[in-house]
Coordinates of C-alpha atoms in Angstrom, one line a residue:
M8 CA -0.2 0.2 0.0
T9 CA 3.2 3.0 1.0
D10 CA 4.4 1.8 -2.3
T11 CA 1.3 2.8 -4.5
L12 CA 1.1 5.6 -2.3
T13 CA 4.6 7.0 -3.6
A14 CA 4.2 5.7 -6.3
S15 CA 1.0 8.2 -7.3
R16 CA 2.6 10.8 -5.6
T17 CA 5.7 10.2 -7.4
L18 CA 3.6 10.7 -10.8
A19 CA 1.8 13.3 -9.6
A20 CA 4.7 15.5 -9.2
T21 CA 6.3 14.0 -12.6
A22 CA 3.6 15.1 -14.6
P23 CA 3.6 18.7 -14.1
H24 CA 7.1 18.5 -14.6
Q25 CA 6.6 17.1 -17.5
T26 CA 4.2 19.8 -18.4
R27 CA 6.8 22.3 -17.9
V28 CA 9.5 21.0 -19.7
G29 CA 7.0 20.8 -22.9
L30 CA 5.6 24.2 -23.1
A31 CA 9.9 25.9 -22.7
L32 CA 11.2 22.9 -25.4
L33 CA 8.0 24.7 -27.6
A34 CA 9.1 28.2 -26.9
L35 CA 12.0 27.5 -28.6
A36 CA 11.2 25.3 -31.2
L37 CA 8.2 28.8 -32.2
G38 CA 12.0 30.9 -31.9
G39 CA 13.2 28.4 -34.2
F40 CA 10.1 28.0 -36.5
A41 CA 10.2 31.6 -37.2
I42 CA 14.6 31.3 -37.9
G43 CA 14.5 28.6 -40.2
T44 CA 11.1 30.9 -42.3
T45 CA 12.9 33.8 -42.9
E46 CA 16.1 32.4 -43.3
F47 CA 14.8 30.2 -46.6
V48 CA 12.5 32.5 -47.7
T49 CA 13.7 35.2 -49.6
M50 CA 15.4 31.9 -51.7
G51 CA 12.2 32.0 -53.0
L52 CA 11.5 35.2 -53.4
L53 CA 14.1 36.8 -54.7
P54 CA 12.1 37.7 -58.1
E55 CA 10.2 39.6 -56.3
V56 CA 12.3 40.6 -53.7
A57 CA 14.4 42.0 -56.5
T58 CA 11.8 43.7 -58.8
G59 CA 11.1 45.8 -54.8
T60 CA 14.4 46.7 -54.8
A61 CA 14.8 48.1 -58.3
T62 CA 17.5 45.2 -58.8
D63 CA 18.5 42.4 -60.1
I64 CA 18.3 38.9 -59.4
P65 CA 21.9 38.3 -58.4
T66 CA 22.3 41.0 -56.4
A67 CA 19.6 39.4 -54.7
G68 CA 20.9 36.5 -53.7
H69 CA 23.3 39.2 -51.7
Y70 CA 20.5 39.4 -49.0
V71 CA 20.4 35.5 -48.7
S72 CA 24.7 36.3 -47.9
A73 CA 24.1 39.3 -45.8
Y74 CA 21.5 36.8 -43.3
A75 CA 24.9 34.2 -43.3
V76 CA 26.7 36.9 -42.5
G77 CA 25.1 38.1 -40.0
V78 CA 24.8 33.9 -38.2
V79 CA 28.8 34.0 -38.4
V80 CA 29.3 37.0 -36.7
G81 CA 26.8 37.4 -34.4
A82 CA 27.0 33.8 -33.5
P83 CA 30.6 33.9 -31.4
L84 CA 29.8 37.5 -30.9
I85 CA 27.1 37.5 -29.0
A86 CA 27.9 34.2 -26.6
L87 CA 30.6 36.0 -25.4
L88 CA 29.1 39.1 -24.5
A89 CA 26.1 37.0 -23.0
A90 CA 27.8 34.9 -21.3
R91 CA 27.8 36.9 -17.9
L92 CA 23.8 37.2 -18.7
P93 CA 20.8 35.0 -17.1
R94 CA 19.8 32.9 -20.5
K95 CA 16.5 32.8 -20.3
T96 CA 17.0 37.0 -20.3
V97 CA 19.5 36.2 -23.7
L98 CA 17.1 34.8 -25.2
I99 CA 14.1 37.1 -25.0
A100 CA 16.1 39.5 -26.1
L101 CA 17.8 37.6 -29.0
M102 CA 13.6 37.6 -30.5
A103 CA 13.4 40.4 -29.5
W104 CA 15.9 41.9 -31.6
F105 CA 15.2 39.3 -34.4
G106 CA 11.6 40.0 -34.8
V107 CA 11.9 43.8 -34.8
A108 CA 15.2 43.1 -37.3
N109 CA 12.2 41.0 -39.5
A110 CA 9.3 43.6 -39.7
A111 CA 11.9 45.9 -40.7
S112 CA 13.3 43.7 -43.3
G113 CA 9.6 44.3 -44.9
F114 CA 9.4 48.0 -45.2
A115 CA 13.9 47.9 -46.5
G116 CA 13.1 50.2 -49.6
D117 CA 15.8 50.1 -51.5
Y118 CA 18.7 47.4 -51.4
G119 CA 21.3 49.3 -49.2
Q120 CA 18.5 49.3 -46.6
L121 CA 18.0 45.4 -47.0
M122 CA 20.7 44.4 -47.0
V123 CA 21.6 46.3 -43.0
A124 CA 18.0 44.5 -42.8
R125 CA 18.9 41.4 -43.5
F126 CA 22.7 41.0 -41.5
L127 CA 21.0 42.9 -38.7
S128 CA 18.2 40.0 -38.9
G129 CA 21.1 37.5 -39.0
L130 CA 22.7 38.2 -35.8
P131 CA 20.4 36.7 -33.6
H132 CA 19.9 33.5 -35.0
G133 CA 23.3 31.1 -34.3
A134 CA 23.5 32.6 -30.4
F135 CA 19.8 31.3 -29.9
F136 CA 20.5 28.6 -31.4
G137 CA 23.1 27.6 -28.4
I138 CA 21.7 29.1 -25.9
G139 CA 18.5 27.8 -26.5
A140 CA 20.1 24.0 -27.1
V141 CA 22.0 24.5 -23.8
V142 CA 18.4 26.1 -21.9
A143 CA 16.6 22.8 -23.6
A144 CA 19.3 20.4 -22.6
S145 CA 20.2 21.7 -18.9
L146 CA 15.8 21.4 -18.2
V147 CA 16.0 16.6 -18.9
A148 CA 18.2 14.5 -17.4
K149 CA 21.6 13.6 -19.3
E150 CA 20.6 10.8 -20.9
R151 CA 18.1 12.2 -23.1
R152 CA 19.8 16.1 -23.5
T153 CA 20.0 14.4 -28.1
W154 CA 16.6 14.4 -27.2
A155 CA 15.5 18.1 -26.0
V156 CA 17.9 19.8 -28.2
A157 CA 16.0 17.6 -31.5
M158 CA 12.6 18.3 -30.3
M159 CA 14.2 22.8 -30.0
M160 CA 15.8 22.2 -33.3
I161 CA 13.0 20.9 -35.0
G162 CA 11.1 24.3 -35.1
L163 CA 13.7 24.3 -38.5
G164 CA 11.9 21.6 -40.2
T165 CA 8.3 22.2 -39.7
A166 CA 9.7 25.8 -41.0
N167 CA 10.3 24.2 -44.3
I168 CA 7.6 21.8 -44.1
V169 CA 4.8 25.2 -43.7
G170 CA 6.5 27.9 -42.5
V171 CA 8.6 27.9 -46.4
P172 CA 5.8 27.1 -48.3
L173 CA 3.6 28.9 -46.5
T174 CA 5.4 32.5 -46.5
T175 CA 6.2 32.3 -50.0
M176 CA 3.5 31.6 -51.9
L177 CA 1.9 34.7 -49.3
G178 CA 5.1 36.9 -50.6
Q179 CA 4.2 35.6 -54.7
N180 CA 0.4 36.8 -54.2
V181 CA 0.3 39.8 -51.7
G182 CA 3.8 41.1 -51.8
W183 CA 7.6 40.1 -50.7
P184 CA 7.3 42.6 -47.7
V185 CA 4.2 40.4 -45.8
P186 CA 6.6 37.3 -44.9
Y187 CA 8.9 39.5 -43.4
W188 CA 6.4 41.2 -41.2
I189 CA 5.2 37.3 -40.2
V190 CA 8.4 36.4 -39.3
G191 CA 8.7 39.3 -37.4
A192 CA 5.6 39.0 -35.4
I193 CA 6.5 35.1 -34.6
G194 CA 9.2 36.4 -32.9
A195 CA 7.2 38.5 -31.0
L196 CA 5.0 35.3 -30.3
T197 CA 7.6 34.1 -29.6
V198 CA 9.3 36.9 -26.7
L199 CA 6.2 35.8 -25.0
A200 CA 6.3 32.1 -25.2
V201 CA 9.7 32.2 -23.7
W202 CA 8.7 35.4 -20.6
A203 CA 5.9 32.9 -20.2
W204 CA 7.0 29.1 -20.4
V205 CA 11.0 28.8 -20.4
P206 CA 12.2 28.5 -16.8
W207 CA 14.8 31.2 -15.1
Q208 CA 17.8 29.5 -14.4
P209 CA 20.4 30.7 -11.3
L210 CA 23.6 32.6 -12.5
D211 CA 25.9 30.2 -12.8
A212 CA 29.1 32.5 -11.0
A213 CA 31.5 30.3 -12.9
A214 CA 30.5 31.8 -16.3
S215 CA 33.4 34.5 -17.8
M216 CA 34.2 35.3 -21.1
R217 CA 36.8 33.4 -20.9
G218 CA 35.8 30.7 -19.7
E219 CA 34.0 30.6 -23.3
L220 CA 36.9 31.2 -24.1
T221 CA 38.1 27.8 -23.1
A222 CA 36.4 26.3 -25.2
L223 CA 38.6 27.0 -28.3
T224 CA 41.8 25.9 -26.6
N225 CA 40.3 22.3 -26.9
L226 CA 40.6 20.4 -29.5
Q227 CA 37.8 18.7 -29.6
V228 CA 35.9 21.4 -30.0
W229 CA 37.4 22.3 -33.7
L230 CA 36.6 18.5 -34.6
A231 CA 33.5 18.6 -33.8
L232 CA 33.5 22.0 -35.5
L233 CA 35.7 20.4 -38.9
V234 CA 33.0 17.5 -38.7
G235 CA 29.6 20.3 -38.8
V236 CA 31.5 22.2 -41.9
V237 CA 32.5 19.1 -44.1
G238 CA 30.5 17.0 -43.3
F239 CA 26.9 19.2 -44.3
G240 CA 29.0 21.5 -47.4
G241 CA 27.9 17.2 -48.8
M242 CA 24.5 18.1 -47.6
F243 CA 24.7 21.4 -48.8
A244 CA 26.4 21.4 -52.3
T245 CA 23.2 18.7 -52.9
Y246 CA 20.8 20.8 -51.9
S247 CA 21.3 24.1 -53.1
Y248 CA 20.8 22.6 -56.7
I249 CA 17.8 21.2 -55.3
A250 CA 15.5 22.8 -57.8
P251 CA 17.1 22.4 -60.4
T252 CA 18.8 18.6 -60.4
M253 CA 14.8 17.9 -59.8
T254 CA 13.9 19.1 -62.9
E255 CA 16.6 18.4 -65.3
L256 CA 16.2 14.9 -63.9
A257 CA 13.8 14.2 -63.2
R258 CA 11.8 15.7 -65.3
F259 CA 9.8 17.4 -62.7
P260 CA 7.5 20.9 -63.4
A261 CA 8.7 23.9 -61.6
S262 CA 5.8 23.8 -60.1
F263 CA 6.2 20.4 -58.7
V264 CA 8.9 22.2 -57.1
P265 CA 7.2 22.9 -53.4
V266 CA 6.1 19.8 -52.4
V267 CA 10.0 18.7 -53.2
L268 CA 11.1 21.0 -50.5
A269 CA 7.9 20.4 -48.2
I270 CA 8.8 16.1 -48.3
Y271 CA 12.1 17.6 -48.1
G272 CA 11.0 19.6 -44.6
L273 CA 9.0 15.9 -43.0
G274 CA 12.6 14.6 -44.2
M275 CA 14.6 17.1 -41.6
V276 CA 11.6 17.4 -38.6
G277 CA 11.9 12.9 -38.9
G278 CA 15.8 13.1 -38.6
M279 CA 15.9 15.3 -36.0
L280 CA 13.2 13.1 -34.2
T281 CA 15.3 9.7 -34.5
S282 CA 18.6 11.9 -33.6
S283 CA 17.9 10.6 -29.9
R284 CA 17.3 6.6 -30.4
V285 CA 20.7 7.4 -32.8
A286 CA 22.2 8.7 -29.5
H287 CA 22.0 5.5 -28.0
L288 CA 24.8 4.5 -29.3
G289 CA 26.4 6.9 -28.0
V290 CA 27.2 10.3 -29.7
L291 CA 30.7 9.9 -31.4
R292 CA 29.4 6.2 -32.6
G293 CA 26.4 8.1 -33.7
I294 CA 28.0 11.0 -35.2
I295 CA 30.1 8.9 -37.1
A296 CA 27.2 6.3 -38.5
A297 CA 25.2 9.4 -39.4
L298 CA 28.0 10.4 -41.2
G299 CA 28.4 6.7 -43.4
A300 CA 24.4 6.7 -44.0
V301 CA 25.0 10.6 -45.3
A302 CA 27.8 9.8 -47.8
L303 CA 26.1 6.8 -49.4
M304 CA 23.0 8.4 -49.8
L305 CA 25.2 11.3 -51.5
A306 CA 26.4 8.3 -53.8
I307 CA 23.7 7.0 -55.2
F308 CA 21.5 10.3 -55.2
G309 CA 22.5 11.4 -58.5
P310 CA 21.6 8.0 -60.3
L311 CA 18.3 7.3 -58.7
A312 CA 17.6 11.3 -59.2
H313 CA 16.3 10.1 -63.1
I314 CA 13.7 7.9 -61.6
Q315 CA 10.8 10.4 -59.9
G316 CA 9.7 7.7 -57.3
L317 CA 13.4 6.9 -56.0
A318 CA 13.5 10.8 -56.7
L319 CA 11.3 11.6 -54.1
V320 CA 12.3 9.4 -51.8
M321 CA 16.2 10.6 -51.5
V322 CA 14.9 13.7 -51.7
F323 CA 13.1 12.3 -48.4
A324 CA 16.4 10.9 -47.1
L325 CA 18.3 14.3 -48.3
G326 CA 16.8 16.3 -45.9
F327 CA 16.6 12.8 -43.2
L328 CA 20.2 12.2 -42.5
P329 CA 21.8 14.9 -42.5
S330 CA 19.4 16.5 -39.5
I331 CA 20.3 13.2 -37.1
L332 CA 23.8 14.6 -38.1
V333 CA 22.2 18.3 -35.7
P334 CA 21.4 17.5 -31.9
L335 CA 23.9 15.3 -32.4
L336 CA 26.8 17.8 -32.8
Q337 CA 25.4 19.9 -30.9
T338 CA 25.8 17.2 -28.3
R339 CA 29.8 16.7 -28.4
L340 CA 30.4 20.2 -28.5
M341 CA 28.8 20.5 -25.0
D342 CA 30.3 17.0 -23.5
V343 CA 33.7 18.5 -24.7
A344 CA 33.3 22.5 -24.5
Q345 CA 33.4 22.4 -20.9
G346 CA 32.8 26.3 -19.6
G347 CA 31.8 27.3 -23.1
Q348 CA 29.4 26.1 -23.6
S349 CA 26.6 28.4 -24.6
L350 CA 29.4 30.2 -27.7
A351 CA 31.3 26.4 -28.9
A352 CA 26.8 25.4 -28.9
A353 CA 26.6 28.5 -31.3
L354 CA 29.3 27.9 -32.9
N355 CA 28.4 24.5 -34.5
H356 CA 25.5 27.6 -36.1
A357 CA 28.2 30.1 -38.1
T358 CA 29.8 26.4 -39.2
L359 CA 26.7 25.4 -40.6
N360 CA 25.9 28.1 -42.6
I361 CA 30.4 28.0 -43.6
A362 CA 29.0 24.4 -44.9
N363 CA 26.0 25.5 -47.0
A364 CA 28.5 28.5 -48.3
L365 CA 31.1 25.3 -49.1
G366 CA 28.8 23.4 -50.5
A367 CA 27.3 26.0 -52.7
W368 CA 31.0 27.2 -54.2
L369 CA 31.8 23.4 -54.8
G370 CA 28.9 22.4 -55.9
S371 CA 29.0 25.4 -58.9
L372 CA 32.4 24.5 -59.7
V373 CA 30.7 20.6 -61.2
L374 CA 27.9 22.0 -62.6
A375 CA 30.4 24.8 -64.3
A376 CA 32.9 22.1 -65.9
G377 CA 29.7 21.4 -67.2
L378 CA 29.3 18.4 -65.7
G379 CA 26.1 17.8 -65.2
Y380 CA 23.5 17.6 -62.0
E381 CA 24.7 14.0 -60.8
W382 CA 27.7 15.3 -59.4
P383 CA 27.4 17.8 -56.8
S384 CA 25.7 15.1 -55.0
R385 CA 29.2 12.6 -55.6
V386 CA 30.9 16.1 -54.3
G387 CA 28.6 16.0 -51.9
A388 CA 29.4 12.1 -50.5
M389 CA 33.3 12.9 -51.6
L390 CA 32.9 15.7 -48.3
A391 CA 30.4 13.6 -46.5
V392 CA 33.5 10.5 -46.2
A393 CA 36.4 13.5 -44.3
G394 CA 33.4 14.4 -42.3
V395 CA 33.7 10.4 -41.3
G396 CA 37.6 10.2 -41.2
I397 CA 37.4 13.5 -38.8
A398 CA 34.9 12.1 -36.7
V399 CA 36.9 9.2 -36.9
L400 CA 40.2 11.1 -35.8
S401 CA 38.6 12.5 -33.0
A402 CA 37.4 9.0 -31.0
V403 CA 41.0 8.2 -31.5
L404 CA 42.3 11.2 -29.8
G405 CA 40.0 11.1 -27.3
R406 CA 40.6 7.1 -27.0
R407 CA 44.4 7.8 -26.1
T408 CA 43.0 11.1 -24.0
Y409 CA 41.4 8.4 -21.7
R410 CA 44.7 6.2 -21.4
R411 CA 46.4 8.1 -20.6
G412 CA 44.2 10.7 -17.7

């Protein structure tokens, strides 16, 4: 009887806690949804944005680059400057900044104004995901950290299923500024959700800018970041050219491309939901296994893309397999960064934007050489294999350090 009463009390105490954790992760995922929407919607609206700011489409592509530069600059800078501030306060400030900068993007009247607005919009991106990942992991038991990070990141995948297609449609039919205003409104909702649902955490007395910078003295941190650059560079080498690949190789009409992108988004969500299970192998083992699967998928992507049904399967896999890696890499960085968790986790998203640029550039080289749309994925496979090699090196060095210790 006593055991039954004890179990009942434990369940009664656990249920409200699980609800609070779920709401906190939902608030963080809402921020991820807003960030994912604004990151990708510009790519789908380049003709409209170009017309609206009196420039051409190639020049309008600079708006995408300006956002990416903002991510790379903002991620480490904000993580360092905010090291001594309460994390909840920082998350609220970042989302407020993000919302205002995106709303300002919709009011930009020319090229220079929109370039500045897109750069400012990108600054909070990496820091929000990095600090948010640390907060998410702190809400659950150690063995569930990867799951918590994945739940926060799932907003990014959902944005590719819902947010990007809907805002792109609105931008095409109502006006290109509308998506940025919508993202600004979602940013404001995220501020309220974080304030209401994310718990206040005591300030770490040992936290400091110097402590965060110690992460950069750890070789394992750099190896994990390099895995992100090289491994995800392989995915981006393919994804950057997914529209012409589907129209040229699979012979889908251009009107079907939004469906292709939604399938990719479904793959992203599935991958993030799967990552916590893969983490049971061990975080680093999971990274190696996932990267090996990415390499194999990219190696066969080109030939299978000629068959429409299989092309859609490969698009789903392109979203699924690399997305398993994101929470795993985030957890790995928090494991090896010690006192610099926020900086290392934020840098993870900066490196993903570097991977975006690297993959797109390498893909463009083989296309410019006339090798056809089968080749970006082959380049991607080589990059993924290199990522496996770096991850294996990290494991070997880690074992040597453990034995010496």
